[in-house]
XYZ file of C-alpha atoms in Angstrom:
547
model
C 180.669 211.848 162.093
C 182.128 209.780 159.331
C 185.705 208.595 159.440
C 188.390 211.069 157.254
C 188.072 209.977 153.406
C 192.077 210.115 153.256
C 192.132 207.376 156.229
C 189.452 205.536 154.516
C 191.527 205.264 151.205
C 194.356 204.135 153.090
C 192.796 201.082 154.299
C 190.735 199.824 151.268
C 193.060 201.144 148.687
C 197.171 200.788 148.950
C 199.859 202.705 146.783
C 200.748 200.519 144.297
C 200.907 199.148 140.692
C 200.999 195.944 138.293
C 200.314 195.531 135.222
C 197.049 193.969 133.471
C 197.177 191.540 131.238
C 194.247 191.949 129.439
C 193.375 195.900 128.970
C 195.887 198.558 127.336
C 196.216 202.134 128.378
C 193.483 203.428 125.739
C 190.760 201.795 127.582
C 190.995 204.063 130.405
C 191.398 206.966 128.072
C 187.950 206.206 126.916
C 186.453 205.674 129.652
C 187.599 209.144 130.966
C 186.479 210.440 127.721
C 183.275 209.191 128.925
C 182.795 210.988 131.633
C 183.807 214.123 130.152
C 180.924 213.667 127.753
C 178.489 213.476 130.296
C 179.821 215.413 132.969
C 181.111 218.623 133.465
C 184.573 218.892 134.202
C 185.095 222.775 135.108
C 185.152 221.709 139.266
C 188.244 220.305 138.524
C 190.063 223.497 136.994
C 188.533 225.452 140.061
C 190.218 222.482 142.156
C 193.535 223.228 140.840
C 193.563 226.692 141.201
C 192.266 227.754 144.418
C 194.015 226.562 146.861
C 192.355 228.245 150.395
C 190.430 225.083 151.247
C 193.219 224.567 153.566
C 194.220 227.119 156.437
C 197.886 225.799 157.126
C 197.140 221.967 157.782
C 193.790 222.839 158.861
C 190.491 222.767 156.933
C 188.510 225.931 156.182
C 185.387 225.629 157.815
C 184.541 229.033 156.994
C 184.332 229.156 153.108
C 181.512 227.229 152.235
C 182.720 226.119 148.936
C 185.335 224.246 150.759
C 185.268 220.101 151.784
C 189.055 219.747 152.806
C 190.319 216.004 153.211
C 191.961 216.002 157.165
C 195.052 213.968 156.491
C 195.189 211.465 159.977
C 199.111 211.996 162.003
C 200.168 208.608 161.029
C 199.136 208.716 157.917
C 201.059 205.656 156.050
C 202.540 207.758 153.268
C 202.234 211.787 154.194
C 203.212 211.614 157.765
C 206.713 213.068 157.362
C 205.882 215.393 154.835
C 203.691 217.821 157.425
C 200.323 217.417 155.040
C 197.981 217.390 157.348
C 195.143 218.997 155.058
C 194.053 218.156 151.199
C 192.384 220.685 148.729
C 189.211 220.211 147.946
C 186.907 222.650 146.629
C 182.805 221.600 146.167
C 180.554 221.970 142.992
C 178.885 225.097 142.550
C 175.051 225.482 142.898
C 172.478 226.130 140.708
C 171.750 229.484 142.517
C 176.233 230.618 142.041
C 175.405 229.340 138.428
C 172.350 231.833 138.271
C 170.317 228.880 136.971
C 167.867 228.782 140.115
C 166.024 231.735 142.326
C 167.699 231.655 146.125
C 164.137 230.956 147.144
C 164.685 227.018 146.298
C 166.515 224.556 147.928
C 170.460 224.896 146.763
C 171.504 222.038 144.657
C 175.303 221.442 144.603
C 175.813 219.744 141.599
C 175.808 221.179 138.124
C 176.006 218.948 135.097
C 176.703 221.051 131.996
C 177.268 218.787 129.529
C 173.879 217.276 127.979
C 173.030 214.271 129.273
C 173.333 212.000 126.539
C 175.808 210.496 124.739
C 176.606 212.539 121.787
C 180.269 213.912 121.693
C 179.392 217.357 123.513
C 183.161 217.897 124.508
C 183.670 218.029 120.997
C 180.761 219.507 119.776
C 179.624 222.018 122.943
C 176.601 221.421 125.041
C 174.718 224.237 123.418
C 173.884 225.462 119.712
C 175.847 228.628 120.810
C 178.702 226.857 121.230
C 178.607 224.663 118.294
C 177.824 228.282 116.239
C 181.452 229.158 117.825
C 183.401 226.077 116.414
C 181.946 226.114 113.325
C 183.858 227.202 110.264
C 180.569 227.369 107.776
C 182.224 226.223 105.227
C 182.198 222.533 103.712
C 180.429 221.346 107.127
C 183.756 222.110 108.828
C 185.008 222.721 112.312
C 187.413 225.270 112.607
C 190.823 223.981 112.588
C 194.506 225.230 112.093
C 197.027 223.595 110.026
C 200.357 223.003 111.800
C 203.192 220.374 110.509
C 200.840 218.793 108.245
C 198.296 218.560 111.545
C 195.198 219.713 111.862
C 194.127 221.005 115.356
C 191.264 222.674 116.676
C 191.828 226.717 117.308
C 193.677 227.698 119.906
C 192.588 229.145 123.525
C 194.518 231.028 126.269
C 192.485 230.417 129.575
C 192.516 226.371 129.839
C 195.833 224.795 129.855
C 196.980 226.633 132.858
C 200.313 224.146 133.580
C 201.707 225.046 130.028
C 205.037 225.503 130.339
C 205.887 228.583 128.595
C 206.939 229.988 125.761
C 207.944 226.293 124.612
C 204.585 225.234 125.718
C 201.673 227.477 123.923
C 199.286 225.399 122.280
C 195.875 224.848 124.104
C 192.641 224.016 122.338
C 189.218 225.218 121.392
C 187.139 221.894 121.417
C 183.488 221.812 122.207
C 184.062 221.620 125.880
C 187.939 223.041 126.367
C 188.063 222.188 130.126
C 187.181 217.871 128.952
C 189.110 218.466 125.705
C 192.700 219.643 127.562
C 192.088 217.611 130.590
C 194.667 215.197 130.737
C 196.488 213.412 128.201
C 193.903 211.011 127.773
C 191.226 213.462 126.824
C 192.848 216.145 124.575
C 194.113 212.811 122.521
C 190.933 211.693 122.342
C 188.781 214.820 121.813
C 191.583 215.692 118.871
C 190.962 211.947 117.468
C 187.074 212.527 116.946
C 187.113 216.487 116.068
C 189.677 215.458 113.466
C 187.166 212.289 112.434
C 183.988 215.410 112.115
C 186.401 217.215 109.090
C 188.158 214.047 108.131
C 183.742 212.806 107.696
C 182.481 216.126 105.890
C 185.532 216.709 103.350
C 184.764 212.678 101.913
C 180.963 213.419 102.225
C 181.478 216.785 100.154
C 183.527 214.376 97.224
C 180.849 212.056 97.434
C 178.134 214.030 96.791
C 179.394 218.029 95.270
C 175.452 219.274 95.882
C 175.386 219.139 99.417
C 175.658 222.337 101.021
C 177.497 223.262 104.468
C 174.312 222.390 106.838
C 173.912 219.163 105.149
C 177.479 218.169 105.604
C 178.203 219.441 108.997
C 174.935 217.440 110.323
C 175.519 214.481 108.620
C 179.282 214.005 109.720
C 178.298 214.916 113.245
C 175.470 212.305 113.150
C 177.919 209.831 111.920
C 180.643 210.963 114.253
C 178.698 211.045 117.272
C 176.877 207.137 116.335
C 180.330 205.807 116.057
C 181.232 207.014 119.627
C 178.268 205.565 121.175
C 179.231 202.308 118.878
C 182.786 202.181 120.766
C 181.914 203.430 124.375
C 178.906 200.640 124.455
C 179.759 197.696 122.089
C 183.878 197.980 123.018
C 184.458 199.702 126.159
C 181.008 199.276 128.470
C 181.397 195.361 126.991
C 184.712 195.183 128.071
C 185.037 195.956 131.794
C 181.224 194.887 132.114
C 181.804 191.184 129.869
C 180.311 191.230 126.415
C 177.749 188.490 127.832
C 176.605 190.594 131.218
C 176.388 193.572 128.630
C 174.052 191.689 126.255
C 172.018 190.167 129.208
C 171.044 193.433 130.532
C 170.096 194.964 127.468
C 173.147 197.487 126.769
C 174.338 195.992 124.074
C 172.269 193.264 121.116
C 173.778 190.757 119.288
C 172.293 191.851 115.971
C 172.491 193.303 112.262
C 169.338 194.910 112.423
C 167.756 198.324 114.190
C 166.993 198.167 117.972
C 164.198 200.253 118.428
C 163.872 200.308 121.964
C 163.574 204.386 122.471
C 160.598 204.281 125.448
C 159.238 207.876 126.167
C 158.781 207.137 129.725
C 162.372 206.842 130.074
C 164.137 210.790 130.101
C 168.029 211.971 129.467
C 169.899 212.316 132.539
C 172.703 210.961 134.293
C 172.424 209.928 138.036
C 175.128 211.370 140.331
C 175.502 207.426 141.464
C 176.686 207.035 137.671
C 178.984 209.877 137.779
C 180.745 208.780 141.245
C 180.624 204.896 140.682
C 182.036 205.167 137.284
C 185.409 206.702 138.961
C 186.296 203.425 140.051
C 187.927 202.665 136.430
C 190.951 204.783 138.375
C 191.983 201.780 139.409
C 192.812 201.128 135.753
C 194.411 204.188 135.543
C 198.700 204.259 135.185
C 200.131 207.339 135.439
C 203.263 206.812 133.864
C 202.421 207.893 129.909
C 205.158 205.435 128.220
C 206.066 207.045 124.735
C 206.473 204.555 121.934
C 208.215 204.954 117.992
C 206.326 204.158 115.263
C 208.368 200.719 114.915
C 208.088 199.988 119.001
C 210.459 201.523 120.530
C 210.184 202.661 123.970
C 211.150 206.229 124.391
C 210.773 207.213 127.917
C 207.648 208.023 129.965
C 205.835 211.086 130.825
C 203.982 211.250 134.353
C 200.065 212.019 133.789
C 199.336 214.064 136.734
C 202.458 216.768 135.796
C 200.598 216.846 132.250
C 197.006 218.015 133.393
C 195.816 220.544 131.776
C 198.701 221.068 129.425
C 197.695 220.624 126.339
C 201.195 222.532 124.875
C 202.531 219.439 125.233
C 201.176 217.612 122.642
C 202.996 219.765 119.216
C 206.367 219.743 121.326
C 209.073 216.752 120.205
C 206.465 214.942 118.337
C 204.580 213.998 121.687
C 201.439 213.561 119.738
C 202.496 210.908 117.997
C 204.916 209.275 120.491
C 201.654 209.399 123.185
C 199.217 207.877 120.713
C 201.651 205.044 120.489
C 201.627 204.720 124.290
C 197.893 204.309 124.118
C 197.467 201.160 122.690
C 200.940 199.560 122.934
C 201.242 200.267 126.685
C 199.018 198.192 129.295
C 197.010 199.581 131.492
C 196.792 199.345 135.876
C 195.792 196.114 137.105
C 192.556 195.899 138.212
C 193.027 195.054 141.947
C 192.870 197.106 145.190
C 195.996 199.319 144.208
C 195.948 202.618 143.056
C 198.344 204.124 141.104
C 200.649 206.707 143.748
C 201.037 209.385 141.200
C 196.862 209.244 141.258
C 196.723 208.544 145.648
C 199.384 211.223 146.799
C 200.226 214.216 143.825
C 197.019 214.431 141.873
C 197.735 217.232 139.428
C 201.461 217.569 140.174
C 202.786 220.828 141.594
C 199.159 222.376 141.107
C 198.769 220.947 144.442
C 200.746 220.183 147.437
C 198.856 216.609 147.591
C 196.143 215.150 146.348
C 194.465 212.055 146.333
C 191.784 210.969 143.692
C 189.942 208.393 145.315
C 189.894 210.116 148.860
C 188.168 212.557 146.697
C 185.598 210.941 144.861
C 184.460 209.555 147.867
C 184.377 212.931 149.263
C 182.120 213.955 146.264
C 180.034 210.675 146.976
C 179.160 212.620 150.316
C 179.094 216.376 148.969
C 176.087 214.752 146.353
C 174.043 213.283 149.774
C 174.495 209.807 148.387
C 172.489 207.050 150.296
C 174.343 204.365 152.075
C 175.759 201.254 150.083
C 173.223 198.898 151.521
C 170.409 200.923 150.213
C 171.961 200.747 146.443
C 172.088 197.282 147.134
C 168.949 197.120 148.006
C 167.791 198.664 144.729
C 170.142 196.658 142.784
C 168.023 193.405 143.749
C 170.548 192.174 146.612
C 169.280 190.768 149.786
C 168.963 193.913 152.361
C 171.553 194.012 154.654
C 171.244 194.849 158.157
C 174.631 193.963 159.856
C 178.218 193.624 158.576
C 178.205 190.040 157.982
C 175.116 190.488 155.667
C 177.348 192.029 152.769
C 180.109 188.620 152.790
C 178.175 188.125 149.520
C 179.350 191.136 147.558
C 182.480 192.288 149.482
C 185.955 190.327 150.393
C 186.355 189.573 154.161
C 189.626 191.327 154.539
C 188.383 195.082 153.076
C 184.750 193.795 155.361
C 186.678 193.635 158.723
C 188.423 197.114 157.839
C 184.912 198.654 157.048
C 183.806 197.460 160.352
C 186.573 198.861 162.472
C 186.956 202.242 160.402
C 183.220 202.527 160.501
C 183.221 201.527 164.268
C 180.207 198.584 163.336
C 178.328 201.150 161.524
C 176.285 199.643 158.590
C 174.298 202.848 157.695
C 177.670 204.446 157.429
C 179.272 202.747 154.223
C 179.267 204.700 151.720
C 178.920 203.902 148.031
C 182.318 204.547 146.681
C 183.988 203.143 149.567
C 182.219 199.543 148.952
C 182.620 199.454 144.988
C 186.151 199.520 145.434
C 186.199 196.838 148.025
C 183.090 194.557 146.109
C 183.659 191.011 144.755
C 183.940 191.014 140.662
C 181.229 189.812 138.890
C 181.143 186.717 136.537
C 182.770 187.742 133.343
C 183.529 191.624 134.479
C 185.839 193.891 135.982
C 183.548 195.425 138.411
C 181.450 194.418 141.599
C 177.819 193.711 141.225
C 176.518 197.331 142.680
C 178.963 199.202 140.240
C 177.044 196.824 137.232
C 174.123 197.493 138.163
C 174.665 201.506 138.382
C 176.537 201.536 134.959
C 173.809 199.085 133.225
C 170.742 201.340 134.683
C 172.286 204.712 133.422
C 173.497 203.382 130.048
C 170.210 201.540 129.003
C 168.593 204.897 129.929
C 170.536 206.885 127.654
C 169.763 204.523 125.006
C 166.285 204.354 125.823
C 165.586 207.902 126.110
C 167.330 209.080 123.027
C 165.023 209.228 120.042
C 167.939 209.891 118.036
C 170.696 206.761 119.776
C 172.572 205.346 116.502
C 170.947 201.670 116.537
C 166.959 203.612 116.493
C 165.636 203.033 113.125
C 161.869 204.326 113.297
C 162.383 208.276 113.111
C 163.057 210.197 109.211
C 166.298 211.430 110.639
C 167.737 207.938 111.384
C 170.612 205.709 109.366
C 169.491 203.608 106.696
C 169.989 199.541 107.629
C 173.100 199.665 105.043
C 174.760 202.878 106.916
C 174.127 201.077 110.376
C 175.454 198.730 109.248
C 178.276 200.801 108.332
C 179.015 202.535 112.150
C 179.173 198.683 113.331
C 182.227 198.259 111.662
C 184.052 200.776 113.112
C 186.049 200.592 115.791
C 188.818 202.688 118.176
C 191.646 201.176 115.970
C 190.093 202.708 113.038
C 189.462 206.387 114.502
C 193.084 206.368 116.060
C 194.203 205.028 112.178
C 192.230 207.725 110.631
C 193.179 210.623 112.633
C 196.125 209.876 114.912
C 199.210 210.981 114.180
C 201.421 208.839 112.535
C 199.979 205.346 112.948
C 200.088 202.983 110.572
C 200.016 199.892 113.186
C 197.754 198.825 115.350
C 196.434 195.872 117.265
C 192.255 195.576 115.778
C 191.087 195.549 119.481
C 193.032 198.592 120.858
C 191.738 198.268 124.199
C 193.314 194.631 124.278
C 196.635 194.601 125.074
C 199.164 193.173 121.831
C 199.379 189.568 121.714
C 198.056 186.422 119.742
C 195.089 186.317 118.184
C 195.376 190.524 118.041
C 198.379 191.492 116.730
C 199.988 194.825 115.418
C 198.294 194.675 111.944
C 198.753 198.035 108.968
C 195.933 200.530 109.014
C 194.589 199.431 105.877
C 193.451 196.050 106.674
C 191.569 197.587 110.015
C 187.971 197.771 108.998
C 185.890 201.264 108.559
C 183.148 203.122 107.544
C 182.257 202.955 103.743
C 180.773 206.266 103.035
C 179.427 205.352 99.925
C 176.764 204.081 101.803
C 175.487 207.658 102.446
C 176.013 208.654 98.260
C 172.960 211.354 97.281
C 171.399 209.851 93.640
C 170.484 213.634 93.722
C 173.842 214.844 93.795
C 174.512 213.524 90.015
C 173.883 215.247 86.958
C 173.241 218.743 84.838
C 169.369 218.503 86.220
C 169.747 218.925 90.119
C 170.718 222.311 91.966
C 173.458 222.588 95.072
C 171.265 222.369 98.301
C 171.061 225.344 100.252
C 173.277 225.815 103.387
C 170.611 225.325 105.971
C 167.988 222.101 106.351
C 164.208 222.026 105.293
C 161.778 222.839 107.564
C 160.937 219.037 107.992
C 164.544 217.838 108.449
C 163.587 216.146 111.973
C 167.058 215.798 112.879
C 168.039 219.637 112.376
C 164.735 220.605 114.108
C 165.351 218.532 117.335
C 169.034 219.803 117.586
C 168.672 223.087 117.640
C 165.271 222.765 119.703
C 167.381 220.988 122.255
């Protein structure tokens, strides 16, 4: 029987928190972004509200959508509180999703998000649920005007820790349980739905005969390359080193296409992805510092009391003071702390504890994940049949406490357990097994997507000069563009402020030149407004709503 996640945490991970010196807060805001792209977050809703995982301080053995987290009697930091037993409810199956007969095997987890890279939390995972965000009109999204704002439409069943009737604002994004999150997401998912309109009302002056099909897919195409531009050329190259990235093949150092779309390669995420990539937690500060316009600290708001309260955001100008936070606040160290806000009261009063890493590794187990050795195995690492075989990859001081906790059990580490305890790699942030999980999945969503922003050899793809274009955008520029009130901003926002990338005015922060995407057809007496809907060979219109 393996060891309680809770006293596992305990012993690789302490409560704690510094400062880095080289990341600010927004990098973990994309990277949770990320995730909510590719993975569905409605588990974690279901996690906040039900709460009968846990008879008394006792798991519930009897509900099978239940994996409570035993909390050990001398626990270091819950043992005078009388938690003896954490919340934690599984992922559904295909079968409770009614996307399988009972006759097969039940699979417990359901992604349903696509599984590629292409903004679905702001867009939906389905042409249903793009129809339902649509405005059809100028290649809009729907949006409401509020205090000189725009913001998506509103939605009553997400943003369950509103605090009402001050509170009441909640949002229709693509995905609404990604979007209103945390404050991290529904910033970000309102930075890039705001980009889409912000894209398809210049498009519209630049060229008058495009109709609303035209617009819509063209902004979305440019919105959604620009997002894969910052999560793999600024954020994968940052906590994986710019020089491990290019090595591997997620990123090139060049001006020109990369046509490496292979057919043998097909979309999906693996689960090892979707677990390993939680270790950026460790990144992760929960105190949400609130910043002026002209730098001025304003106080701090704590992340896991904000989850899924979106109604925050249009309250005292917390949009804008937040957005400041982002990139003038630095983020966690990366070290073996964890942020206690994130290790003892995940989502605040929602639950009486909670603690996030104790939980992914509880998910690592839920998913049937192989043991660590086996990844490294896979990951080109010698095989390792005893303790001292993994010195290579893992410190000696978290080593001895896997070998007590796991009383000399090699085939018992688990994955997420020995990512947070690995060695960092040359030039990165992360241990050589994490690196190796986040380079496989991300050249395979490249690889496999005929229609990945740097893929020049399909009709539907940018032109060199509007590649060109997307590689000159950046976070700075999308939080410049569509933030609210920022006119400063350091060029690399996921950098903290300091020489060589200092607080510099919007306008000098490189961006898209739309021109680059000007219709000759659109010009003069002779030529016709298109119709609203694409030709019949418009590749790009006939693979999204085939997919």
């Amino acid at each position: 029987m393996l060891p309680s996640a809770r006293l596992l945490r305990t012993k690789i991970l302490t409560d704690g928190f510094q400062e880095d010196h080289n990341f600010s807060f927004l990098i973990s805001s994309i990277l949770v972004f990320g995730i909510a792209d590719i993975a569905d977050l409605l588990v974690l809703l279901s996690y906040s509200i039900v709460s009968d995982c846990c008879l008394g301080n006792t798991p519930n053995r009897l509900n099978p959508n239940c994996i409570a987290i035993p909390v050990p009697q001398d626990d270091p930091y819950l043992r005078r509180t009388g938690v003896r037993c954490m919340n934690l409810t599984r992922f559904p199956t295909f079968q409770e999703m009614q996307c399988a007969p009972n006759s097969l095997p039940a699979e417990r987890y359901v992604i349903l998000s696509t599984p590629l890279i292409d903004l679905s939390t702001v867009y939906g995972s389905t042409s249903e649920r793009e129809r339902q965000i649509r405005a059809y009109e100028g290649g809009l999204l729907k949006s409401e005007m509020r205090n000189g704002l725009e913001y998506p439409p509103g939605t009553a069943a997400i943003c369950i820790n509103n605090r009402r009737p001050i509170e009441n604002s909640c949002y229709e994004f693509g995905d609404s349980y990604g979007g209103n999150l945390v404050s991290g997401t529904y910033l970000t998912a309102m930075w890039f739905y705001r980009e889409h309109n912000r894209l398809a009302r210049r498009l519209a002056e630049i060229n008058p005969c495009w109709g609303d099909q035209k617009l819509f897919e063209t902004a979305r195409q440019i919105n959604i390359a620009q997002w894969q531009y910052i999560l793999y050329y600024e954020a994968t190259a940052a906590v994986l080193g710019r020089e491990n990235a290019l090595e591997a093949g997620i990123i090139y150092d060049t001006d020109e296409y990369v046509n490496d779309f292979d057919p043998r390669y097909k979309p999906g995420t693996y689960h090892e992805y979707i677990v390993g990539i939680r270790w950026f937690h460790t990144l992760q500060d929960e105190r949400n510092d609130l910043y002026s316009r002209d730098g001025r600290y304003l106080g701090t708001r704590t992340g896991v009391d904000d989850a899924f309260r979106s109604g925050i955001l249009e309250v005292n100008n917390t949009e804008a003071d937040l957005t400041q936070g982002t990139f003038r606040q630095r983020a966690a160290k990366v070290d073996y702390n964890m942020d206690p806000d994130l290790a003892e009261r995940l989502f605040g009063e929602l639950q009486n504890a909670g603690d996030l890493p104790a939980i992914d590794m509880m998910r690592g187990r839920d998913e049937g994940l192989a043991p660590y050795h086996e990844y490294r195995k896979l990951c080109g690492l010698p095989h390792a049949h005893k303790f001292s075989d993994l010195e290579d990859t893992i410190y000696p001081d978290k080593l001895e406490q896997m070998r007590r906790i796991y009383d000399g059990e090699i085939d018992d580490v688990e994955l997420m357990v020995a990512i947070y305890s690995e060695r960092l790699i040359k030039g990165g942030w992360v241990g050589p097994t994490l690196f190796c999980i986040m380079a496989r999945n991300m050249i395979e969503w490249r690889k496999s997507d005929r229609f990945f922003f740097e893929h020049g050899d399909i009709p539907a793809a940018l032109t060199l000069p509007q590649l060109r274009e997307v590689r000159s955008t950046s976070t700075a520029r999308i939080i410049c563009d569509n933030g609210d009130r920022v006119d400063m901003i350091q060029p690399h926002a996921m950098y903290n402020i300091g020489k060589g990338n200092e607080l510099a005015p919007c306008e000098t922060i490189p961006g898209i030149d739309l021109m680059k995407w000007a219709d000759p057809h659109c010009h003069g007496d002779a030529h016709k407004e298109e119709p609203n809907t694409f030709k019949d060979d418009d590749y790009w219109a006939k693979y999204y709503y085939k997919k």
